[in-house]
Structures are given as structure tokens and as C-alpha cells.
mmCIF file with all atom_site columns, C-alpha atoms in Angstrom:
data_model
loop_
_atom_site.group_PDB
_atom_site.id
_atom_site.type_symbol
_atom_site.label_atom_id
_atom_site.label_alt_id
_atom_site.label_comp_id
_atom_site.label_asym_id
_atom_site.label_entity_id
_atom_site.label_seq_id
_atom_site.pdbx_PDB_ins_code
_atom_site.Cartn_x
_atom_site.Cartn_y
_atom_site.Cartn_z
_atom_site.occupancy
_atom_site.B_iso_or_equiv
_atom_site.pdbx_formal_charge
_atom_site.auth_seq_id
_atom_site.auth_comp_id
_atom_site.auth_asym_id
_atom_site.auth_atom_id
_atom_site.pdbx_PDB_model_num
ATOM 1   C CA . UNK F 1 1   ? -68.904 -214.676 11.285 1.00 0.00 ? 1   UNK F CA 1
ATOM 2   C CA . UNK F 1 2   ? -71.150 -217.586 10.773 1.00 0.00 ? 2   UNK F CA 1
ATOM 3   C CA . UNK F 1 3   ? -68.991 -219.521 8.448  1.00 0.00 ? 3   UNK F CA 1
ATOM 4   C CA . UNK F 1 4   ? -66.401 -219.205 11.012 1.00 0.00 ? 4   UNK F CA 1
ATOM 5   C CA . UNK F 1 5   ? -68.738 -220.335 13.761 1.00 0.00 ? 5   UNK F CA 1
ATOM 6   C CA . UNK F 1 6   ? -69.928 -223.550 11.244 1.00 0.00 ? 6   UNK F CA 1
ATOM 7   C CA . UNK F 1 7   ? -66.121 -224.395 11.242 1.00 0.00 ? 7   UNK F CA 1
ATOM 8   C CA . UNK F 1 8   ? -65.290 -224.279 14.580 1.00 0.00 ? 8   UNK F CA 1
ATOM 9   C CA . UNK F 1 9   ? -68.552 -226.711 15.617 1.00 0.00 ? 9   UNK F CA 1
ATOM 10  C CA . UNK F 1 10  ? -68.243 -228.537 13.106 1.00 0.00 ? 10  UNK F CA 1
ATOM 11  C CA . UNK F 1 11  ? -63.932 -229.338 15.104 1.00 0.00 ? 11  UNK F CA 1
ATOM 12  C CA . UNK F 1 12  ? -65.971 -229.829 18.118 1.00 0.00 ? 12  UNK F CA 1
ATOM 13  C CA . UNK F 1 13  ? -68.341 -232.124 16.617 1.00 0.00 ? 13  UNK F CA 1
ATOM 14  C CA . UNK F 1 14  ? -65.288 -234.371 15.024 1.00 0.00 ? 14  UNK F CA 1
ATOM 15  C CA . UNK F 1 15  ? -63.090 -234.037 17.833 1.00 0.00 ? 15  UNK F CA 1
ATOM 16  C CA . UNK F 1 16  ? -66.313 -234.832 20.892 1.00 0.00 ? 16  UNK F CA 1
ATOM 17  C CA . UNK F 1 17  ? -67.024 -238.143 18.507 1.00 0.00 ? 17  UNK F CA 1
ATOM 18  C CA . UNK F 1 18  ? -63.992 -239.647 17.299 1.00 0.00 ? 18  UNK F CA 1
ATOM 19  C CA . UNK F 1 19  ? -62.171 -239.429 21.219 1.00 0.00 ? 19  UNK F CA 1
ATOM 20  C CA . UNK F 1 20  ? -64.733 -237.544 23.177 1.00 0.00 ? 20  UNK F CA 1
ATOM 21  C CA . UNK F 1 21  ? -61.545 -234.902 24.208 1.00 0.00 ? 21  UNK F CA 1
ATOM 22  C CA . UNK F 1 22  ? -62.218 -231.920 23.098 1.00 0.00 ? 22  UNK F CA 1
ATOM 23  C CA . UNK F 1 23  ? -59.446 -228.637 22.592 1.00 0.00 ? 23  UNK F CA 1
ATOM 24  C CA . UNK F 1 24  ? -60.551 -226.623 25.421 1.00 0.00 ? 24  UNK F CA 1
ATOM 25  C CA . UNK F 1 25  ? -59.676 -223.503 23.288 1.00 0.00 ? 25  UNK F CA 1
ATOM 26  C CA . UNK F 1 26  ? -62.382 -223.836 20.947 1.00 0.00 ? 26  UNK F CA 1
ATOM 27  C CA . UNK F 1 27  ? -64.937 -223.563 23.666 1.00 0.00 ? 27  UNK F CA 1
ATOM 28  C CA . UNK F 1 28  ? -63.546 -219.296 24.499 1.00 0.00 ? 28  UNK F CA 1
ATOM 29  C CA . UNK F 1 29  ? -63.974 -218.982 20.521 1.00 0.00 ? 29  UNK F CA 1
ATOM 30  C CA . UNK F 1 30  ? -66.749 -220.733 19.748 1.00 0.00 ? 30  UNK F CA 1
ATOM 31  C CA . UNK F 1 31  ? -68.283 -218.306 22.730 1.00 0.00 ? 31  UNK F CA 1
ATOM 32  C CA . UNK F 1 32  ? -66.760 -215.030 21.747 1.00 0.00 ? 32  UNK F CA 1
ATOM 33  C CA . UNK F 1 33  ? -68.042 -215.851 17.744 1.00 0.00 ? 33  UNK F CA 1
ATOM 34  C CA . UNK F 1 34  ? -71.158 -216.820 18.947 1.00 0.00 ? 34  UNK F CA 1
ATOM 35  C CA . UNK F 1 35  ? -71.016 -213.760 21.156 1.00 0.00 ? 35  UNK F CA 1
ATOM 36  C CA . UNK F 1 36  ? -70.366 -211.028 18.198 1.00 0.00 ? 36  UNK F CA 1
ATOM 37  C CA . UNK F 1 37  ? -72.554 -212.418 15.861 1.00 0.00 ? 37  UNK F CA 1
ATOM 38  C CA . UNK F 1 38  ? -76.004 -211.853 18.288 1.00 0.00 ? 38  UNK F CA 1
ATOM 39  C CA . UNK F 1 39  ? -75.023 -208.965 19.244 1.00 0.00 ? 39  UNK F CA 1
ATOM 40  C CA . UNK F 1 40  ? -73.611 -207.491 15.649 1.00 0.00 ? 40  UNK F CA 1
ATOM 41  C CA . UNK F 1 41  ? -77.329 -209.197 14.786 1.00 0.00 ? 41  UNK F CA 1
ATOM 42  C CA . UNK F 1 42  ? -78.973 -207.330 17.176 1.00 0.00 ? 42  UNK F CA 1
ATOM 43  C CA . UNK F 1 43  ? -78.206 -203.982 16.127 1.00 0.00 ? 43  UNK F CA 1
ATOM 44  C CA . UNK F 1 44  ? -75.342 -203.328 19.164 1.00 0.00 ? 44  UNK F CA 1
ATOM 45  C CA . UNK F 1 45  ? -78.494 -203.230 21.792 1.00 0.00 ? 45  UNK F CA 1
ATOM 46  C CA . UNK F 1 46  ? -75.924 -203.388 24.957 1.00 0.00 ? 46  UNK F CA 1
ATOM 47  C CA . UNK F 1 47  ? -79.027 -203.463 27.264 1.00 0.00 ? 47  UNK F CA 1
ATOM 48  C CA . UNK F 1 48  ? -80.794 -205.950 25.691 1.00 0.00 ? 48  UNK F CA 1
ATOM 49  C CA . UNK F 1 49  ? -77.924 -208.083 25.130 1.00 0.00 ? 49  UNK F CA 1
ATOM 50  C CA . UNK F 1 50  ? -76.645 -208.353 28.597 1.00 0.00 ? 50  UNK F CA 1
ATOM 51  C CA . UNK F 1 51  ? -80.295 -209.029 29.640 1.00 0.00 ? 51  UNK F CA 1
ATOM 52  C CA . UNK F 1 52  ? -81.026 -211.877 27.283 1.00 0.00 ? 52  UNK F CA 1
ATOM 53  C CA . UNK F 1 53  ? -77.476 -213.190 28.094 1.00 0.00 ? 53  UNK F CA 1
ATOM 54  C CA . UNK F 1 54  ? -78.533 -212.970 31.882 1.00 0.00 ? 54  UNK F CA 1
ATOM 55  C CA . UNK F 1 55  ? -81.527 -214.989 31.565 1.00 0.00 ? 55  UNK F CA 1
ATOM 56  C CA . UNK F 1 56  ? -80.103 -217.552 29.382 1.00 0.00 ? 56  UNK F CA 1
ATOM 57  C CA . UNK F 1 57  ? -77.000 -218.202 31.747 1.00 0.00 ? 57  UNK F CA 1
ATOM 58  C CA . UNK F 1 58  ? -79.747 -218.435 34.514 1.00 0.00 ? 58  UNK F CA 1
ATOM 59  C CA . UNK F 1 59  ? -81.586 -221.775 32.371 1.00 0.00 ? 59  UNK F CA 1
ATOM 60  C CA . UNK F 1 60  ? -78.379 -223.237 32.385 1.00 0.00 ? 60  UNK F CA 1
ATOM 61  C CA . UNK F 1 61  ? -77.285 -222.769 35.628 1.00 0.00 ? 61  UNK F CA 1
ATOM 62  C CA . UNK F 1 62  ? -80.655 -224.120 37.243 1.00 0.00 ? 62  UNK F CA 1
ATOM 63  C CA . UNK F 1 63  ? -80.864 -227.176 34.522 1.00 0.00 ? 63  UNK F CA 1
ATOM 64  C CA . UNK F 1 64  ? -76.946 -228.017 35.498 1.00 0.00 ? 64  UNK F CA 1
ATOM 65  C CA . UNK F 1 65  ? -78.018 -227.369 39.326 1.00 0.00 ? 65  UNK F CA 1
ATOM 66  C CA . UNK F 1 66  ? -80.882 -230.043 38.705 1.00 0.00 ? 66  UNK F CA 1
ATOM 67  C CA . UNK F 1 67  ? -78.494 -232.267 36.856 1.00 0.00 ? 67  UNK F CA 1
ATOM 68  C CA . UNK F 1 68  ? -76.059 -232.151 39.821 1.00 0.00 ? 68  UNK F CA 1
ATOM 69  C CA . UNK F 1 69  ? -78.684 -232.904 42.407 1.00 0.00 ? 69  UNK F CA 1
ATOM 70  C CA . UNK F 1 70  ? -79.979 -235.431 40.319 1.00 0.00 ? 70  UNK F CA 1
ATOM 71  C CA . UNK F 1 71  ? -76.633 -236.760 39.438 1.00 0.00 ? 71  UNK F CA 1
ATOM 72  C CA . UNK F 1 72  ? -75.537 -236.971 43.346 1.00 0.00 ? 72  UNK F CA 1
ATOM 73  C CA . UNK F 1 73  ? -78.805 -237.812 45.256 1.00 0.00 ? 73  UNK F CA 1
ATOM 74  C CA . UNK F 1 74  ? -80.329 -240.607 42.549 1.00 0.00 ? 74  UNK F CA 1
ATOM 75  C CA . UNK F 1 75  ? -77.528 -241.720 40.566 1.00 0.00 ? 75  UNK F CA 1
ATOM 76  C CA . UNK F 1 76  ? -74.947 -241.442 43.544 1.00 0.00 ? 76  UNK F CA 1
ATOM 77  C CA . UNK F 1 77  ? -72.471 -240.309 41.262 1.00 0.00 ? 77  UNK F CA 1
ATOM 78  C CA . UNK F 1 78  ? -70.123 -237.123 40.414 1.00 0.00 ? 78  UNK F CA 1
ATOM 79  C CA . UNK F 1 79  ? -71.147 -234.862 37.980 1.00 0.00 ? 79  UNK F CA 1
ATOM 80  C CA . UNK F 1 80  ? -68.363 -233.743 36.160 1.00 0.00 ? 80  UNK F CA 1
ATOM 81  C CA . UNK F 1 81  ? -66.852 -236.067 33.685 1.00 0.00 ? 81  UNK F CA 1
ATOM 82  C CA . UNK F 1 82  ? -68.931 -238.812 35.122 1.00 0.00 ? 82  UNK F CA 1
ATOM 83  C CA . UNK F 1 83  ? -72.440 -237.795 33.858 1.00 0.00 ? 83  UNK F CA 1
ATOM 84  C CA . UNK F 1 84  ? -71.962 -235.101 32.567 1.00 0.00 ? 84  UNK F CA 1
ATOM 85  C CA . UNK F 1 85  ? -68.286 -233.441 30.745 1.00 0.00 ? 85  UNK F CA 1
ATOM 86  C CA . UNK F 1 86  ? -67.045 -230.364 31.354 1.00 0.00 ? 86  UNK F CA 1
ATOM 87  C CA . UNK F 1 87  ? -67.346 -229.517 27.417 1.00 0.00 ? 87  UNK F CA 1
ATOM 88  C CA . UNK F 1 88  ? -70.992 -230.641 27.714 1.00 0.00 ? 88  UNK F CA 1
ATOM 89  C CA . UNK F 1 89  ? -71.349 -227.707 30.130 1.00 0.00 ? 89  UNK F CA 1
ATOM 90  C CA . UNK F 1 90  ? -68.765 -225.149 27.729 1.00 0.00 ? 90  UNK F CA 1
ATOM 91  C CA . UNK F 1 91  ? -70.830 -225.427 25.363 1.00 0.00 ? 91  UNK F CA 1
ATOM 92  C CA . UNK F 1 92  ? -73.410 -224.718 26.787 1.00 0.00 ? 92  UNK F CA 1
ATOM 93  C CA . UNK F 1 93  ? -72.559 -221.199 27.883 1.00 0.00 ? 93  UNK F CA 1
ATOM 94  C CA . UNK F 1 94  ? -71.167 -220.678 24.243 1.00 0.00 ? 94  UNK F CA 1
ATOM 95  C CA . UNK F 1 95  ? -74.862 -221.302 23.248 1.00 0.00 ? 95  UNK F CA 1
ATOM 96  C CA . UNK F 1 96  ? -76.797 -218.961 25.529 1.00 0.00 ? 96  UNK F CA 1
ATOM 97  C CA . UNK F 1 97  ? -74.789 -216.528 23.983 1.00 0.00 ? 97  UNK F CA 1
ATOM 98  C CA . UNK F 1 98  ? -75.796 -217.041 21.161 1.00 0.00 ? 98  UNK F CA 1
ATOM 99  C CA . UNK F 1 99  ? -79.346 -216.295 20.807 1.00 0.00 ? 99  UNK F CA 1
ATOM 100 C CA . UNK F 1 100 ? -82.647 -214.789 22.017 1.00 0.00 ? 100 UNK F CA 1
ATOM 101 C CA . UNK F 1 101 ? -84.212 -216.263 24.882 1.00 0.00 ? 101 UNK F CA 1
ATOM 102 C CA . UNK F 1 102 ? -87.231 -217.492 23.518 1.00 0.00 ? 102 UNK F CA 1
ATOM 103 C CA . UNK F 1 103 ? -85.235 -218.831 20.361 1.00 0.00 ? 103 UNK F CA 1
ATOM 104 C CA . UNK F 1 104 ? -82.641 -220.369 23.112 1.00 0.00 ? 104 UNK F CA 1
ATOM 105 C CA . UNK F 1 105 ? -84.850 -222.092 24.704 1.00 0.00 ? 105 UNK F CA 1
ATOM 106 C CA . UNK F 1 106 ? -86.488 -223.682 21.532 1.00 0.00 ? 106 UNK F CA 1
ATOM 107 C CA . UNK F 1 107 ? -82.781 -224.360 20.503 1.00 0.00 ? 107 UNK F CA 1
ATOM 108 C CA . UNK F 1 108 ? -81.695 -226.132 23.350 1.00 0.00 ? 108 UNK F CA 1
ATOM 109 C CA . UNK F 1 109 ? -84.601 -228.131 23.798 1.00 0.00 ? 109 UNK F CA 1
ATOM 110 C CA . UNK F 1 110 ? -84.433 -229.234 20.134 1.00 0.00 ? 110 UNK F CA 1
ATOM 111 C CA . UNK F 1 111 ? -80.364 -229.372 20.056 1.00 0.00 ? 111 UNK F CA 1
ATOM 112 C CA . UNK F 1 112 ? -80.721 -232.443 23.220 1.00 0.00 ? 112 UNK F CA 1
ATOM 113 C CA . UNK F 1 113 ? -83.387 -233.815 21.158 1.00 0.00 ? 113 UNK F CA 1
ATOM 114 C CA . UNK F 1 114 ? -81.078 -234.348 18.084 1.00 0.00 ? 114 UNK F CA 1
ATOM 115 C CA . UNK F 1 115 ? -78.459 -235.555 20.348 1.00 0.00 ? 115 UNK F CA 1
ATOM 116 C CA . UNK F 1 116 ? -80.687 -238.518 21.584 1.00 0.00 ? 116 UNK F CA 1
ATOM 117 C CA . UNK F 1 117 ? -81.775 -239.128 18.199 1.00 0.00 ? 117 UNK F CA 1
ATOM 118 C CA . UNK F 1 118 ? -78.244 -239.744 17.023 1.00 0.00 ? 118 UNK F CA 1
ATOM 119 C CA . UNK F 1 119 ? -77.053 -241.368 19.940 1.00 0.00 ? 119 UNK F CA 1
ATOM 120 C CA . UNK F 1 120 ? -79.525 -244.210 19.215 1.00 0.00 ? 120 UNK F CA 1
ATOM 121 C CA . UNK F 1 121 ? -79.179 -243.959 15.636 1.00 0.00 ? 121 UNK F CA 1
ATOM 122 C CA . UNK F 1 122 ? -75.603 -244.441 15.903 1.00 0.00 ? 122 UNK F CA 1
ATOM 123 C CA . UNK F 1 123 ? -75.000 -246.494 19.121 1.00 0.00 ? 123 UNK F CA 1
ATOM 124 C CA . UNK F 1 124 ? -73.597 -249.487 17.132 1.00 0.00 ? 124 UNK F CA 1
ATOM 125 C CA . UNK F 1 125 ? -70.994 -248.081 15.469 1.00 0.00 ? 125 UNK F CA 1
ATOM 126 C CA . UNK F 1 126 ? -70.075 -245.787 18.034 1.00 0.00 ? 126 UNK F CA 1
ATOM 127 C CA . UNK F 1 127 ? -67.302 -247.009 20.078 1.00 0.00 ? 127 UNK F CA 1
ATOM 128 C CA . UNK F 1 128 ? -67.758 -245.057 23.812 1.00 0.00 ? 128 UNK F CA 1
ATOM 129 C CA . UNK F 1 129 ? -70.611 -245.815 26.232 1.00 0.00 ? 129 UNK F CA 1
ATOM 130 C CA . UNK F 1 130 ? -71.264 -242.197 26.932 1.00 0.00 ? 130 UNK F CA 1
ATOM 131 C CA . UNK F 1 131 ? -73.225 -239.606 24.464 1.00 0.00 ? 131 UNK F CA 1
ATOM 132 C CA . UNK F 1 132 ? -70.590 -237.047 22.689 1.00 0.00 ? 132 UNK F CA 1
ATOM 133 C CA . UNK F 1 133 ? -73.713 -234.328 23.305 1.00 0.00 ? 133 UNK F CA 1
ATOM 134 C CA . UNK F 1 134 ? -71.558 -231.701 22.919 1.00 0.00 ? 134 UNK F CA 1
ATOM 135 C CA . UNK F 1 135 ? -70.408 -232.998 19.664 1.00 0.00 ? 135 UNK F CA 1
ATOM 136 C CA . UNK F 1 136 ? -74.158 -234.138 18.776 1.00 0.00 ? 136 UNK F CA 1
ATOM 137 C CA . UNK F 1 137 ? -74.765 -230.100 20.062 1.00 0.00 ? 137 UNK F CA 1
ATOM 138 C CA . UNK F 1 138 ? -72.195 -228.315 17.770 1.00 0.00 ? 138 UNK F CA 1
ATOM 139 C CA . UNK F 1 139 ? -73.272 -230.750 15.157 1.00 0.00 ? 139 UNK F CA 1
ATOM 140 C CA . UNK F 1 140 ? -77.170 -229.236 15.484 1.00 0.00 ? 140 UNK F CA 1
ATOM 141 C CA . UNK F 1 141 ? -75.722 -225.914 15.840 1.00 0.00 ? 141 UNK F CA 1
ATOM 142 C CA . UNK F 1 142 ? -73.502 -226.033 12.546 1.00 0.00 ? 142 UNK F CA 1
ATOM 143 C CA . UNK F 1 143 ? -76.463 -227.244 10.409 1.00 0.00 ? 143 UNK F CA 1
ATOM 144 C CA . UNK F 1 144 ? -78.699 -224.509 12.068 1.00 0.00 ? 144 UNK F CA 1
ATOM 145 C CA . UNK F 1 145 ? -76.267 -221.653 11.065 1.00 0.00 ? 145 UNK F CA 1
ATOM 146 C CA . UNK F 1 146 ? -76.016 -223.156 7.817  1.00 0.00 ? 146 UNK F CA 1
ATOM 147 C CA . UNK F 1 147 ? -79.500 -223.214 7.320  1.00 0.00 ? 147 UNK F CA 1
ATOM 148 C CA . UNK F 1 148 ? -79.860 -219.082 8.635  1.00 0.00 ? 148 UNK F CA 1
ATOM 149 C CA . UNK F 1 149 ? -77.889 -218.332 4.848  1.00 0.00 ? 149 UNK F CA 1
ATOM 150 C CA . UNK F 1 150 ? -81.075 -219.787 3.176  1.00 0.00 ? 150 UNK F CA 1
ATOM 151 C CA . UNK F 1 151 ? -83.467 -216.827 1.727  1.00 0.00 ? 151 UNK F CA 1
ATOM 152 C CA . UNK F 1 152 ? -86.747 -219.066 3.327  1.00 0.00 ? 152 UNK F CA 1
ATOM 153 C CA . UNK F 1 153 ? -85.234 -219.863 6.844  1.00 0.00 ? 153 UNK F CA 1
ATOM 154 C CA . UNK F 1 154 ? -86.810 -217.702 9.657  1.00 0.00 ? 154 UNK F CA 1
ATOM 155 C CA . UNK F 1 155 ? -84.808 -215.124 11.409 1.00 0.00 ? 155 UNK F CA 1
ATOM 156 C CA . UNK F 1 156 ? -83.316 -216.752 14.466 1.00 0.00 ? 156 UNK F CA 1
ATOM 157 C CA . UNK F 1 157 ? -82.356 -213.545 15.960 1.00 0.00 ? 157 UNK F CA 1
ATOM 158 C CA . UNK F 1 158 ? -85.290 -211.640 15.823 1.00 0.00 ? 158 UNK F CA 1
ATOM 159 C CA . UNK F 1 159 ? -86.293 -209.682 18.865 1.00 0.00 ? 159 UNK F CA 1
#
């Protein structure tokens, strides 16, 4: 399941930098792999699942509610596809997921981190004004699940 997931962020990473269009198919599957493998990791806890899923769904709706205020009231702006695409905000529900809360949260924080970090670090030779985050995202993501098959990574599922 993971090597699968690796793959398909790894095609949103290439896609999300080289045009900054991303197939809006791999978003459902990234989700749905993502999906399987925390709860297959989990040990099938239905309860559990649907609450973690709840809560993380809730940080991303209030951070893109913030966004959009932000977005419309300071920037005078629109939101989507203007400041912020529509497959920054797939993936985003593909990620929550994807994990615990408290390992989510950690994620996410660290995963827009990254993305800044290689924005800047790349900036010149990039050729769009805008940030590819959720290239820069899968990208994080990809090396994150490849580092979960090392014998000295910690869990990142454990509840």
C-alpha cells in the first residue's frame, strides 16, 4: 500500500511542478490509499477511525476558513486558484486521512514548512510565481512513507 501511495505523490509532485495542473484523479486515489493504509494500520478500529478522521477534516476546514477570510478581507482576492488551488485543498483532505491526529498535526505543520523551504530554495529556477505546495506536500509525504520502511523510523501510526 505504501509503495503505491510513494508513486502516486511522487505524479503529483512532478505533475504540481513542471505545469502546476494536476490529474484530478489522483487526488480520489491518493485519498482512498491513504485511507486503507491508516485504517489497515490501525487494526480496523471503525470508531476510532471515523473519529480521528472527524477531527482532522475539522483543522482543515477552520485553517481553509481562515485562509478564505484572510484571502478576501486582507488580500481582496478569491481564494480558489488565486491564492490558494483547488489541489492545494485535495490534498489536503487526502492527508487527514491519512494519519493520527496528533501525528497530523505535526505532519502538516512540518509538510508547509518543507514547502517554504523549497520554494525559496528553488525560486530561481522555478518558472511560475506561485508555490506548487501541493507538489512540495506530496513530495514531503513520499519521502515520509519512504522513510516508515526503515527498521529505526518511529511508528507514525501509533495510537
Amino acid at each position: 500500500m505504501k509503495a503505491i501511495l510513494i508513486i502516486l505523490l511522487l505524479v503529483v509532485f512532478y505533475q504540481d511542478y513542471k505545469t502546476q495542473l494536476v490529474s484530478w484523479y489522483l487526488f480520489p486515489l491518493i485519498a482512498f490509499v491513504f485511507g486503507v493504509n491508516f485504517y489497515m494500520e490501525i487494526n480496523q478500529n471503525i470508531i476510532y477511525y471515523i473519529y480521528v478522521v472527524a477531527f482532522n477534516f475539522s483543522v482543515i476546514v477552520l485553517i481553509l476558513l481562515i485562509l478564505f477570510l484572510y484571502s478576501k478581507l486582507k488580500m481582496k482576492m478569491s481564494f480558489i486558484n488565486t491564492t490558494f488551488g483547488i489541489g492545494d485543498v485535495l490534498i489536503l483532505f487526502a492527508v487527514g486521512l491519512g494519519f493520527p491526529s496528533y501525528t497530523f498535526l505535526l505532519l502538516l505543520s512540518l509538510s508547509m514548512l518543507f514547502a517554504i523551504g523549497c520554494y525559496f530554495a528553488f525560486k530561481k529556477k522555478y518558472s511560475y510565481q506561485t508555490v506548487p505546495l501541493a507538489g512540495y506536500m506530496s513530495l514531503f509525504f513520499a519521502l515520509l512513507l519512504f522513510m516508515d520502511y526503515m527498521p529505526f523510523f518511529p511508528n507514525l501510526f501509533a495510537y
